[in-house]
Amino acid sequence: MVDKGARRTRHQKHHWAFQGLLSCGHCGYTLVAELKKEQYVYYHCTGNRGKCPEKYAREADIAEQFGSAIKAIQLDGEVLGWIKAALKGSHEVQERQHREALASFHEQYDKLQKRLDAIYLDKLDGKITREFYEQRSNQWRREQQDILRKIEKHQGANWAYVDEGIRLLELAQRAAILYEKQDMLEKRRLLNFVCSNSIWKDGKLIPNYRKPFDLLAVTNTEYQKQKAISSSETAFFDFLGSPS
C-alpha cells in the first residue's frame, strides 16, 4: 500500500539564482522567480500592493546586467597599480611611525625605571624619607603602567588591512571573468559577496554594492568619465584633483 503522503514529496524543488537579491523599484517588494514551460525562468514582483507596473524579467537578462555591474568594479591595470602603490606607501609611513612610537615608549619606561632604582638607593642610604620614597615611587610606577598599556595597544594594532585591501582589489579584477565562466548558482555566490539588496526597475538593474566595492564602482565610473575627456596619461591625476 502506498503512503498517501508520499505524493507530496514528489514536487520539484528549484534553487533560484537571483531570488532574494532584487527588490522591485516600484513597490519595494522582493522579486520572485517562476518557471515557464519547464525551462524558462522569469522574475516578477509579488504585487502585494496591487497590480505592479514592473514587467516579468528573464533570468538571462538579469544575469547579463549583473555581469555589467561586476565589470564596473574592474579597474584599469594602471589605476590598480597606482592604488596598490598608494596603499603600500601609506603602510610604510604608518609602520615607521609605529616603530618610532614604540621606541619612545620604551625609552620613557627605562628612564622611569632608572629613577626608581636611584630613589631606592637614596632611601637605603637615608638620603630621603620613607614617605617621600613611597610617594615618588608610586607615582612613577603608575606612569610605567600607563606606558605599558600604550605599548600593548600599539603592538595589538592590526596592520593586515593593506594585504586585505590588495586581495580585495585583485578579486575585483578577476570578478568579471569568474562571473562569466560560472553557472547561475555560482554567479549567485559571487554576487552575494559583492552586492546586497539591489533594485530592478523598468527592466534595469540598479546595483547596490557592499563595501568596499561601492567605492571601487564610484571611483571607476568617475575615472572613466575623466578618461573620456582627458589623455590617458593624465586622467587619473585629473580625477584626483577634481572636486568631490
Coordinates of N, CA and C in Angstrom, one line a residue:
M1 N 0.8 -1.2 0.0 CA 0.0 0.0 0.0 C 0.9 1.2 0.0
V2 N 0.6 2.2 -0.9 CA 1.4 3.4 -1.0 C 0.9 4.4 0.0
D3 N 1.9 5.0 0.7 CA 1.6 6.0 1.7 C 1.0 7.2 1.0
K4 N -0.1 7.7 1.4 CA -0.7 8.9 0.8 C 0.2 10.1 0.8
G5 N 1.0 10.2 1.8 CA 1.8 11.4 2.0 C 3.0 11.4 1.0
A6 N 3.3 10.2 0.4 CA 4.5 10.1 -0.5 C 4.4 11.0 -1.7
R7 N 3.1 11.2 -2.2 CA 3.0 12.0 -3.4 C 3.3 13.5 -3.1
R8 N 3.2 13.9 -1.9 CA 3.5 15.3 -1.6 C 5.0 15.6 -1.7
T9 N 5.9 14.6 -1.7 CA 7.3 14.9 -1.7 C 7.9 14.8 -3.1
R10 N 7.0 14.6 -4.1 CA 7.5 14.4 -5.5 C 7.7 15.7 -6.2
H11 N 7.3 16.8 -5.6 CA 7.4 18.1 -6.4 C 8.8 18.5 -6.6
Q12 N 9.1 19.1 -7.6 CA 10.5 19.5 -8.0 C 10.8 20.8 -7.2
K13 N 12.0 20.8 -6.6 CA 12.5 21.9 -5.8 C 13.5 22.7 -6.7
H14 N 13.3 24.0 -6.9 CA 14.2 24.8 -7.7 C 15.0 25.7 -6.8
H15 N 16.3 25.9 -7.2 CA 17.1 26.9 -6.5 C 17.3 28.1 -7.4
W16 N 16.6 29.1 -7.1 CA 16.6 30.3 -8.0 C 17.9 31.1 -7.7
A17 N 18.5 31.5 -8.8 CA 19.9 32.1 -8.7 C 19.8 33.5 -8.1
F18 N 18.8 34.3 -8.5 CA 18.8 35.7 -8.1 C 17.7 36.1 -7.1
Q19 N 16.9 35.1 -6.7 CA 15.8 35.4 -5.7 C 16.4 35.8 -4.4
G20 N 15.9 36.9 -3.9 CA 16.4 37.4 -2.6 C 17.5 38.5 -2.8
L21 N 18.0 38.7 -4.1 CA 19.0 39.7 -4.4 C 18.4 41.0 -4.9
L22 N 17.1 40.9 -5.3 CA 16.5 42.0 -6.0 C 15.1 42.4 -5.4
S23 N 14.9 43.8 -5.4 CA 13.7 44.3 -4.9 C 13.1 45.1 -6.1
C24 N 11.7 45.2 -6.1 CA 11.0 45.9 -7.1 C 11.2 47.4 -6.9
G25 N 11.6 48.1 -8.0 CA 11.8 49.6 -7.8 C 10.6 50.4 -7.7
H26 N 9.4 49.8 -8.0 CA 8.1 50.5 -7.9 C 7.5 50.4 -6.5
C27 N 7.5 49.1 -6.0 CA 6.8 49.0 -4.7 C 7.7 48.4 -3.6
G28 N 8.9 48.0 -3.9 CA 9.8 47.7 -2.8 C 9.8 46.2 -2.4
Y29 N 8.9 45.4 -3.0 CA 8.9 44.0 -2.6 C 9.9 43.2 -3.4
T30 N 10.3 42.1 -2.8 CA 11.3 41.2 -3.4 C 10.7 40.6 -4.7
L31 N 11.6 40.5 -5.7 CA 11.2 39.8 -6.9 C 11.3 38.3 -6.7
V32 N 10.3 37.6 -7.2 CA 10.3 36.1 -7.0 C 10.4 35.5 -8.4
A33 N 10.9 34.3 -8.4 CA 11.2 33.5 -9.7 C 10.0 32.6 -10.0
E34 N 9.9 32.3 -11.2 CA 8.8 31.4 -11.7 C 9.3 30.7 -12.9
L35 N 9.0 29.4 -13.0 CA 9.5 28.6 -14.1 C 8.3 28.5 -15.2
K36 N 8.7 28.8 -16.4 CA 7.7 28.8 -17.5 C 8.1 27.7 -18.5
K37 N 7.1 26.9 -18.9 CA 7.3 25.8 -19.9 C 8.5 24.9 -19.5
E38 N 8.6 24.7 -18.2 CA 9.6 23.8 -17.6 C 11.0 24.1 -17.9
Q39 N 11.3 25.3 -18.5 CA 12.7 25.5 -18.9 C 13.1 27.0 -18.8
Y40 N 12.2 27.9 -18.8 CA 12.5 29.4 -18.8 C 12.2 29.9 -17.4
V41 N 13.1 30.7 -16.9 CA 13.0 31.3 -15.6 C 12.7 32.8 -15.7
Y42 N 11.6 33.3 -15.1 CA 11.3 34.7 -15.1 C 11.2 35.2 -13.7
Y43 N 11.4 36.4 -13.5 CA 11.3 37.1 -12.2 C 10.2 38.2 -12.3
H44 N 9.4 38.3 -11.2 CA 8.4 39.3 -11.2 C 8.1 39.7 -9.8
C45 N 7.5 40.9 -9.6 CA 7.2 41.4 -8.3 C 6.0 40.6 -7.7
T46 N 6.0 40.5 -6.4 CA 4.9 39.8 -5.8 C 3.6 40.5 -5.9
G47 N 3.6 41.8 -6.1 CA 2.4 42.5 -6.3 C 1.5 42.6 -5.1
N48 N 2.2 42.7 -3.9 CA 1.4 42.7 -2.7 C 0.7 44.0 -2.5
R49 N 1.0 45.1 -3.2 CA 0.3 46.3 -3.1 C -0.6 46.6 -4.3
G50 N -1.0 45.5 -4.9 CA -1.9 45.6 -6.1 C -1.1 45.3 -7.3
K51 N -1.7 45.6 -8.5 CA -1.0 45.3 -9.7 C 0.2 46.2 -9.9
C52 N 1.4 45.6 -10.1 CA 2.6 46.3 -10.2 C 3.0 46.6 -11.7
P53 N 3.4 47.8 -12.1 CA 3.7 48.0 -13.5 C 5.0 47.3 -14.0
E54 N 5.8 46.8 -13.0 CA 7.0 46.1 -13.5 C 6.7 44.8 -14.2
K55 N 7.3 44.7 -15.4 CA 7.1 43.5 -16.2 C 7.9 42.4 -15.8
Y56 N 7.6 41.2 -16.3 CA 8.4 40.0 -16.0 C 9.8 40.2 -16.6
A57 N 10.8 39.7 -15.9 CA 12.2 39.8 -16.3 C 12.8 38.4 -16.5
R58 N 13.4 38.3 -17.7 CA 14.1 37.0 -17.9 C 15.3 36.8 -17.1
E59 N 15.6 35.6 -16.5 CA 16.7 35.4 -15.7 C 18.0 35.7 -16.5
A60 N 18.0 35.4 -17.8 CA 19.2 35.7 -18.6 C 19.5 37.2 -18.7
D61 N 18.4 38.0 -18.8 CA 18.6 39.5 -18.8 C 19.2 40.0 -17.5
I62 N 18.7 39.5 -16.4 CA 19.2 39.9 -15.1 C 20.6 39.5 -14.9
A63 N 20.9 38.3 -15.3 CA 22.3 37.8 -15.2 C 23.3 38.7 -16.1
E64 N 22.8 39.1 -17.2 CA 23.6 40.0 -18.1 C 23.9 41.3 -17.4
Q65 N 22.9 41.9 -16.8 CA 23.0 43.2 -16.2 C 23.8 43.1 -14.9
F66 N 23.7 42.0 -14.2 CA 24.6 41.8 -13.0 C 26.1 41.7 -13.5
G67 N 26.2 41.1 -14.7 CA 27.6 41.0 -15.2 C 28.2 42.3 -15.5
S68 N 27.4 43.3 -16.0 CA 27.8 44.6 -16.3 C 28.2 45.3 -14.9
A69 N 27.4 45.0 -13.9 CA 27.6 45.6 -12.6 C 29.0 45.1 -12.0
I70 N 29.3 43.9 -12.3 CA 30.5 43.3 -11.8 C 31.7 43.9 -12.6
K71 N 31.5 44.2 -13.9 CA 32.6 44.8 -14.7 C 32.9 46.2 -14.2
A72 N 31.9 46.9 -13.6 CA 32.0 48.3 -13.1 C 33.0 48.4 -12.0
I73 N 33.3 47.3 -11.3 CA 34.3 47.4 -10.2 C 35.7 47.0 -10.7
Q74 N 35.8 46.7 -12.0 CA 37.1 46.2 -12.5 C 37.9 47.5 -13.0
L75 N 39.0 47.8 -12.3 CA 39.8 49.0 -12.6 C 40.7 48.8 -13.7
D76 N 41.1 49.8 -14.4 CA 42.2 49.8 -15.3 C 43.5 49.3 -14.6
G77 N 44.3 48.5 -15.4 CA 45.5 48.0 -14.8 C 46.4 49.0 -14.2
E78 N 46.5 50.2 -14.9 CA 47.4 51.3 -14.5 C 46.9 51.9 -13.2
V79 N 45.5 52.1 -13.1 CA 44.9 52.6 -11.9 C 45.1 51.7 -10.7
L80 N 44.9 50.4 -11.0 CA 45.1 49.4 -10.0 C 46.6 49.5 -9.4
G81 N 47.5 49.6 -10.3 CA 48.9 49.7 -9.8 C 49.1 51.0 -9.0
W82 N 48.5 52.1 -9.4 CA 48.7 53.3 -8.6 C 48.1 53.1 -7.2
I83 N 46.9 52.5 -7.1 CA 46.2 52.3 -5.8 C 47.0 51.4 -4.9
K84 N 47.5 50.3 -5.5 CA 48.4 49.4 -4.7 C 49.6 50.1 -4.2
A85 N 50.2 50.9 -5.0 CA 51.4 51.6 -4.6 C 51.1 52.6 -3.5
A86 N 49.9 53.3 -3.6 CA 49.5 54.2 -2.5 C 49.2 53.5 -1.2
L87 N 48.6 52.3 -1.3 CA 48.3 51.6 -0.1 C 49.6 51.2 0.6
K88 N 50.6 50.7 -0.2 CA 51.8 50.2 0.4 C 52.6 51.4 0.9
G89 N 52.6 52.6 0.2 CA 53.3 53.7 0.7 C 52.7 54.2 2.0
S90 N 51.4 54.2 2.1 CA 50.7 54.6 3.4 C 51.1 53.7 4.5
H91 N 51.2 52.4 4.2 CA 51.5 51.4 5.2 C 52.9 51.6 5.7
E92 N 53.9 51.9 4.8 CA 55.3 52.1 5.2 C 55.4 53.3 6.1
V93 N 54.6 54.4 5.8 CA 54.7 55.6 6.7 C 54.1 55.2 8.1
Q94 N 53.0 54.6 8.1 CA 52.4 54.2 9.4 C 53.2 53.2 10.2
E95 N 53.9 52.3 9.5 CA 54.7 51.4 10.2 C 55.9 52.1 10.8
R96 N 56.5 53.0 10.1 CA 57.6 53.8 10.6 C 57.2 54.6 11.9
Q97 N 56.1 55.2 11.8 CA 55.6 55.9 12.9 C 55.3 55.0 14.1
H98 N 54.8 53.8 13.8 CA 54.6 52.8 14.9 C 55.9 52.4 15.6
R99 N 56.9 52.2 14.8 CA 58.2 51.8 15.4 C 58.8 53.0 16.2
E100 N 58.6 54.2 15.7 CA 59.1 55.3 16.5 C 58.4 55.5 17.8
A101 N 57.1 55.3 17.7 CA 56.3 55.4 19.0 C 56.7 54.4 20.0
L102 N 56.9 53.2 19.6 CA 57.3 52.1 20.5 C 58.6 52.4 21.1
A103 N 59.6 52.9 20.3 CA 60.9 53.2 20.8 C 60.8 54.3 21.8
S104 N 59.9 55.3 21.6 CA 59.8 56.4 22.6 C 59.2 55.9 23.9
F105 N 58.2 55.0 23.8 CA 57.6 54.4 25.0 C 58.6 53.6 25.8
H106 N 59.4 52.8 25.1 CA 60.4 52.0 25.9 C 61.4 52.9 26.5
E107 N 61.8 54.0 25.8 CA 62.7 54.9 26.4 C 62.2 55.6 27.7
Q108 N 60.9 56.0 27.6 CA 60.3 56.6 28.8 C 60.2 55.6 29.9
Y109 N 59.9 54.4 29.6 CA 59.8 53.3 30.6 C 61.1 53.1 31.3
D110 N 62.2 53.0 30.5 CA 63.5 52.8 31.1 C 64.0 54.0 31.9
K111 N 63.6 55.2 31.5 CA 64.0 56.4 32.3 C 63.3 56.3 33.7
L112 N 62.1 56.0 33.7 CA 61.4 55.9 35.0 C 62.0 54.8 35.8
Q113 N 62.4 53.6 35.2 CA 63.0 52.5 36.0 C 64.3 53.0 36.6
K114 N 65.1 53.8 35.9 CA 66.3 54.3 36.4 C 66.1 55.2 37.6
R115 N 65.0 56.0 37.6 CA 64.6 56.8 38.7 C 64.2 56.0 39.9
L116 N 63.5 54.9 39.6 CA 63.0 54.0 40.7 C 64.3 53.4 41.4
D117 N 65.2 52.9 40.6 CA 66.4 52.3 41.1 C 67.2 53.3 42.0
A118 N 67.3 54.5 41.4 CA 68.1 55.5 42.2 C 67.4 56.0 43.5
I119 N 66.1 56.2 43.4 CA 65.4 56.6 44.7 C 65.4 55.5 45.7
Y120 N 65.5 54.3 45.3 CA 65.5 53.2 46.2 C 66.8 53.2 47.0
L121 N 67.9 53.4 46.2 CA 69.2 53.5 46.9 C 69.3 54.7 47.8
D122 N 68.7 55.8 47.4 CA 68.6 57.0 48.3 C 67.9 56.7 49.6
K123 N 66.9 55.9 49.5 CA 66.1 55.5 50.7 C 67.0 54.6 51.6
L124 N 67.7 53.7 51.0 CA 68.5 52.8 51.8 C 69.7 53.6 52.5
D125 N 70.2 54.6 51.8 CA 71.3 55.4 52.4 C 70.8 56.5 53.3
G126 N 69.5 56.6 53.5 CA 68.9 57.6 54.4 C 68.9 59.0 53.9
K127 N 69.0 59.1 52.5 CA 69.1 60.5 52.0 C 67.7 61.1 51.8
I128 N 66.7 60.2 51.8 CA 65.3 60.7 51.7 C 64.4 59.9 52.7
T129 N 63.3 60.5 53.0 CA 62.4 59.8 54.0 C 61.6 58.7 53.3
R130 N 61.1 57.9 54.1 CA 60.3 56.8 53.6 C 59.0 57.3 52.9
E131 N 58.4 58.3 53.5 CA 57.2 58.9 52.9 C 57.5 59.5 51.5
F132 N 58.6 60.2 51.4 CA 58.9 60.7 50.1 C 59.2 59.6 49.1
Y133 N 59.9 58.6 49.5 CA 60.2 57.4 48.6 C 58.9 56.8 48.1
E134 N 57.9 56.5 49.0 CA 56.7 55.9 48.6 C 55.9 56.8 47.7
Q135 N 55.9 58.1 48.0 CA 55.1 59.0 47.1 C 55.6 59.0 45.7
R136 N 57.0 59.2 45.6 CA 57.6 59.2 44.2 C 57.5 57.9 43.5
S137 N 57.9 56.8 44.2 CA 57.9 55.5 43.6 C 56.5 55.1 43.1
N138 N 55.5 55.4 43.9 CA 54.1 55.0 43.5 C 53.7 55.8 42.2
Q139 N 54.1 57.1 42.2 CA 53.8 57.9 41.0 C 54.5 57.4 39.8
W140 N 55.7 57.0 39.9 CA 56.5 56.6 38.7 C 56.0 55.2 38.3
R141 N 55.6 54.3 39.2 CA 55.1 53.0 38.8 C 53.8 53.1 38.1
R142 N 52.9 54.1 38.5 CA 51.7 54.3 37.8 C 52.0 54.8 36.4
E143 N 53.0 55.7 36.2 CA 53.3 56.1 34.9 C 53.9 55.0 34.0
Q144 N 54.6 54.1 34.6 CA 55.1 52.9 33.9 C 53.9 52.0 33.4
Q145 N 52.9 51.8 34.3 CA 51.8 51.0 33.9 C 51.0 51.7 32.7
D146 N 50.9 53.0 32.8 CA 50.3 53.7 31.7 C 51.1 53.5 30.4
I147 N 52.4 53.5 30.5 CA 53.2 53.3 29.3 C 53.1 51.9 28.8
L148 N 53.0 50.9 29.6 CA 52.8 49.5 29.2 C 51.5 49.3 28.5
R149 N 50.5 50.0 28.9 CA 49.2 49.9 28.3 C 49.3 50.5 26.8
K150 N 50.0 51.6 26.7 CA 50.2 52.2 25.4 C 51.0 51.3 24.5
I151 N 52.0 50.6 25.0 CA 52.8 49.7 24.3 C 51.9 48.5 23.8
E152 N 51.1 48.0 24.7 CA 50.3 46.9 24.3 C 49.3 47.2 23.3
K153 N 48.7 48.5 23.3 CA 47.8 48.9 22.3 C 48.4 49.0 21.0
H154 N 49.7 49.6 20.9 CA 50.4 49.7 19.7 C 50.7 48.3 19.1
Q155 N 51.2 47.4 19.9 CA 51.6 46.1 19.5 C 50.4 45.3 19.0
G156 N 49.2 45.6 19.5 CA 48.0 44.9 19.1 C 47.3 45.5 17.9
A157 N 47.9 46.6 17.3 CA 47.3 47.2 16.1 C 47.3 46.3 15.0
N158 N 46.2 46.3 14.2 CA 46.1 45.4 13.0 C 46.7 46.1 11.8
W159 N 47.8 45.6 11.3 CA 48.4 46.1 10.1 C 48.2 45.2 8.9
A160 N 47.1 44.3 9.0 CA 46.8 43.5 7.9 C 45.9 44.1 6.8
Y161 N 45.5 45.4 7.1 CA 44.5 46.0 6.2 C 45.0 46.2 4.8
V162 N 46.3 46.4 4.7 CA 46.9 46.6 3.4 C 46.8 45.3 2.5
D163 N 47.2 44.2 3.1 CA 47.2 42.9 2.4 C 45.7 42.6 2.1
E164 N 44.8 42.8 3.0 CA 43.4 42.6 2.7 C 42.9 43.5 1.6
G165 N 43.3 44.7 1.7 CA 42.8 45.7 0.6 C 43.3 45.3 -0.8
I166 N 44.6 44.8 -0.8 CA 45.1 44.4 -2.1 C 44.4 43.1 -2.6
R167 N 44.1 42.2 -1.7 CA 43.4 41.0 -2.1 C 42.0 41.3 -2.6
L168 N 41.3 42.3 -2.0 CA 40.0 42.7 -2.5 C 40.1 43.4 -3.9
L169 N 41.1 44.2 -4.1 CA 41.3 44.8 -5.4 C 41.6 43.7 -6.5
E170 N 42.4 42.7 -6.1 CA 42.7 41.6 -7.1 C 41.4 40.8 -7.4
L171 N 40.6 40.6 -6.3 CA 39.3 39.9 -6.5 C 38.4 40.7 -7.5
A172 N 38.4 42.0 -7.3 CA 37.6 42.9 -8.2 C 38.0 42.8 -9.6
Q173 N 39.3 42.6 -9.8 CA 39.9 42.5 -11.2 C 39.5 41.2 -11.8
R174 N 39.4 40.1 -11.0 CA 39.1 38.8 -11.5 C 37.6 38.5 -11.6
A175 N 36.8 39.3 -10.8 CA 35.4 39.0 -10.6 C 34.6 38.9 -11.9
A176 N 34.8 39.8 -12.9 CA 34.1 39.7 -14.2 C 34.4 38.5 -14.9
I177 N 35.6 38.0 -14.9 CA 36.0 36.8 -15.7 C 35.4 35.6 -15.0
L178 N 35.5 35.6 -13.6 CA 34.9 34.5 -12.9 C 33.4 34.4 -13.1
Y179 N 32.7 35.6 -13.1 CA 31.3 35.6 -13.3 C 30.8 35.0 -14.6
E180 N 31.5 35.4 -15.7 CA 31.2 34.9 -17.0 C 31.3 33.4 -17.1
K181 N 32.2 32.8 -16.4 CA 32.5 31.4 -16.6 C 31.6 30.5 -15.8
Q182 N 30.9 31.0 -14.8 CA 30.2 30.2 -13.8 C 28.7 30.0 -14.3
D183 N 28.1 29.0 -13.7 CA 26.7 28.8 -13.9 C 25.9 29.7 -13.0
M184 N 24.6 29.7 -13.1 CA 23.7 30.7 -12.5 C 23.9 30.6 -10.9
L185 N 24.0 29.5 -10.4 CA 24.1 29.4 -8.9 C 25.4 29.9 -8.4
E186 N 26.5 29.6 -9.2 CA 27.8 30.1 -8.8 C 27.9 31.6 -9.0
K187 N 27.2 32.1 -10.0 CA 27.1 33.6 -10.1 C 26.5 34.2 -8.9
R188 N 25.5 33.5 -8.3 CA 24.8 34.0 -7.1 C 25.8 34.1 -6.0
R189 N 26.7 33.1 -5.8 CA 27.7 33.1 -4.7 C 28.6 34.3 -4.8
L190 N 29.0 34.7 -6.0 CA 29.9 35.8 -6.2 C 29.1 37.1 -5.9
L191 N 27.9 37.2 -6.4 CA 27.0 38.4 -6.2 C 26.7 38.6 -4.7
N192 N 26.6 37.5 -4.0 CA 26.3 37.7 -2.5 C 27.5 38.4 -1.9
F193 N 28.7 38.2 -2.4 CA 29.9 38.8 -1.8 C 30.0 40.3 -2.2
V194 N 29.6 40.6 -3.4 CA 29.8 41.9 -4.0 C 28.6 42.8 -3.8
C195 N 27.4 42.3 -3.9 CA 26.2 43.1 -3.9 C 25.2 42.7 -2.8
S196 N 24.3 43.6 -2.5 CA 23.2 43.3 -1.5 C 22.0 44.3 -1.8
N197 N 20.8 43.6 -1.8 CA 19.6 44.4 -1.9 C 19.6 45.4 -3.1
S198 N 19.9 44.8 -4.3 CA 19.8 45.6 -5.5 C 18.4 45.8 -5.9
I199 N 18.2 46.7 -6.9 CA 16.8 47.1 -7.3 C 16.7 46.8 -8.8
W200 N 15.5 46.4 -9.1 CA 15.1 46.2 -10.5 C 13.9 47.0 -10.9
K201 N 14.1 48.0 -11.8 CA 13.0 48.9 -12.1 C 13.0 49.2 -13.6
D202 N 11.8 49.0 -14.2 CA 11.6 49.3 -15.6 C 12.6 48.5 -16.5
G203 N 12.9 47.3 -16.1 CA 13.8 46.4 -16.8 C 15.3 46.7 -16.7
K204 N 15.6 47.6 -15.7 CA 17.0 48.0 -15.5 C 17.5 47.6 -14.1
L205 N 18.7 47.2 -14.0 CA 19.3 46.9 -12.7 C 19.9 48.1 -12.1
I206 N 19.6 48.4 -10.8 CA 20.3 49.4 -10.0 C 21.1 48.7 -8.9
P207 N 22.4 48.4 -9.2 CA 23.1 47.6 -8.2 C 23.4 48.3 -6.9
N208 N 23.4 47.6 -5.8 CA 23.8 48.2 -4.5 C 25.0 47.4 -4.0
Y209 N 26.1 48.0 -4.1 CA 27.4 47.3 -3.8 C 27.6 47.3 -2.3
R210 N 28.2 46.2 -1.9 CA 28.7 46.1 -0.5 C 30.0 46.9 -0.4
K211 N 30.4 47.3 0.8 CA 31.7 48.0 1.0 C 32.8 46.9 0.9
P212 N 34.0 47.2 0.3 CA 34.4 48.5 -0.3 C 34.1 48.6 -1.8
F213 N 33.3 47.6 -2.3 CA 33.1 47.6 -3.8 C 32.3 48.8 -4.2
D214 N 31.5 49.4 -3.3 CA 30.8 50.6 -3.7 C 31.8 51.7 -4.0
L215 N 32.8 51.8 -3.3 CA 33.8 52.8 -3.5 C 34.6 52.6 -4.8
L216 N 34.9 51.3 -5.1 CA 35.5 51.0 -6.4 C 34.6 51.3 -7.6
A217 N 33.3 51.1 -7.4 CA 32.4 51.3 -8.6 C 32.4 52.8 -8.8
V218 N 32.3 53.6 -7.7 CA 32.2 55.1 -7.9 C 33.5 55.6 -8.5
T219 N 34.6 55.1 -7.9 CA 35.9 55.6 -8.4 C 36.1 55.3 -9.9
N220 N 35.8 54.0 -10.2 CA 36.0 53.6 -11.6 C 35.1 54.4 -12.6
T221 N 33.8 54.7 -12.2 CA 32.9 55.4 -13.0 C 33.4 56.8 -13.2
E222 N 33.9 57.5 -12.2 CA 34.4 58.9 -12.3 C 35.7 58.9 -13.1
Y223 N 36.5 57.9 -12.9 CA 37.8 57.8 -13.7 C 37.5 57.7 -15.1
Q224 N 36.6 56.8 -15.5 CA 36.2 56.6 -16.9 C 35.7 57.8 -17.5
K225 N 34.9 58.6 -16.8 CA 34.4 59.9 -17.3 C 35.5 60.8 -17.5
Q226 N 36.4 60.9 -16.6 CA 37.6 61.8 -16.7 C 38.5 61.4 -17.9
K227 N 38.6 60.0 -18.0 CA 39.5 59.5 -19.1 C 38.9 59.8 -20.5
A228 N 37.6 59.9 -20.6 CA 36.9 60.2 -21.9 C 37.2 61.6 -22.3
I229 N 37.5 62.5 -21.4 CA 37.8 63.9 -21.8 C 39.2 64.3 -21.6
S230 N 40.1 63.4 -21.1 CA 41.5 63.7 -20.9 C 42.3 62.7 -21.6
S231 N 43.6 63.0 -21.7 CA 44.5 62.0 -22.2 C 44.7 60.8 -21.2
S232 N 45.0 59.7 -21.6 CA 45.1 58.5 -20.7 C 46.2 58.7 -19.7
E233 N 47.3 59.5 -20.0 CA 48.4 59.7 -19.1 C 48.0 60.6 -17.9
T234 N 47.0 61.5 -18.1 CA 46.7 62.5 -17.1 C 45.3 62.3 -16.5
A235 N 44.6 61.3 -16.9 CA 43.2 61.1 -16.5 C 43.1 60.9 -15.0
F236 N 43.9 60.0 -14.5 CA 43.8 59.6 -13.1 C 44.2 60.8 -12.2
F237 N 45.2 61.5 -12.6 CA 45.7 62.6 -11.8 C 44.7 63.8 -11.9
D238 N 44.0 64.0 -13.0 CA 43.0 64.9 -13.2 C 41.8 64.6 -12.3
F239 N 41.5 63.3 -12.2 CA 40.4 62.8 -11.4 C 40.7 63.1 -9.9
L240 N 41.9 62.8 -9.5 CA 42.3 63.0 -8.1 C 42.2 64.5 -7.7
G241 N 42.5 65.4 -8.7 CA 42.5 66.8 -8.4 C 41.1 67.4 -8.6
S242 N 40.1 66.7 -9.1 CA 38.8 67.2 -9.3 C 38.1 67.3 -8.0
P243 N 37.1 68.3 -7.9 CA 36.4 68.4 -6.6 C 35.4 67.3 -6.5
S244 N 35.1 66.9 -5.2 CA 34.2 65.8 -5.0 C 32.8 66.2 -5.1

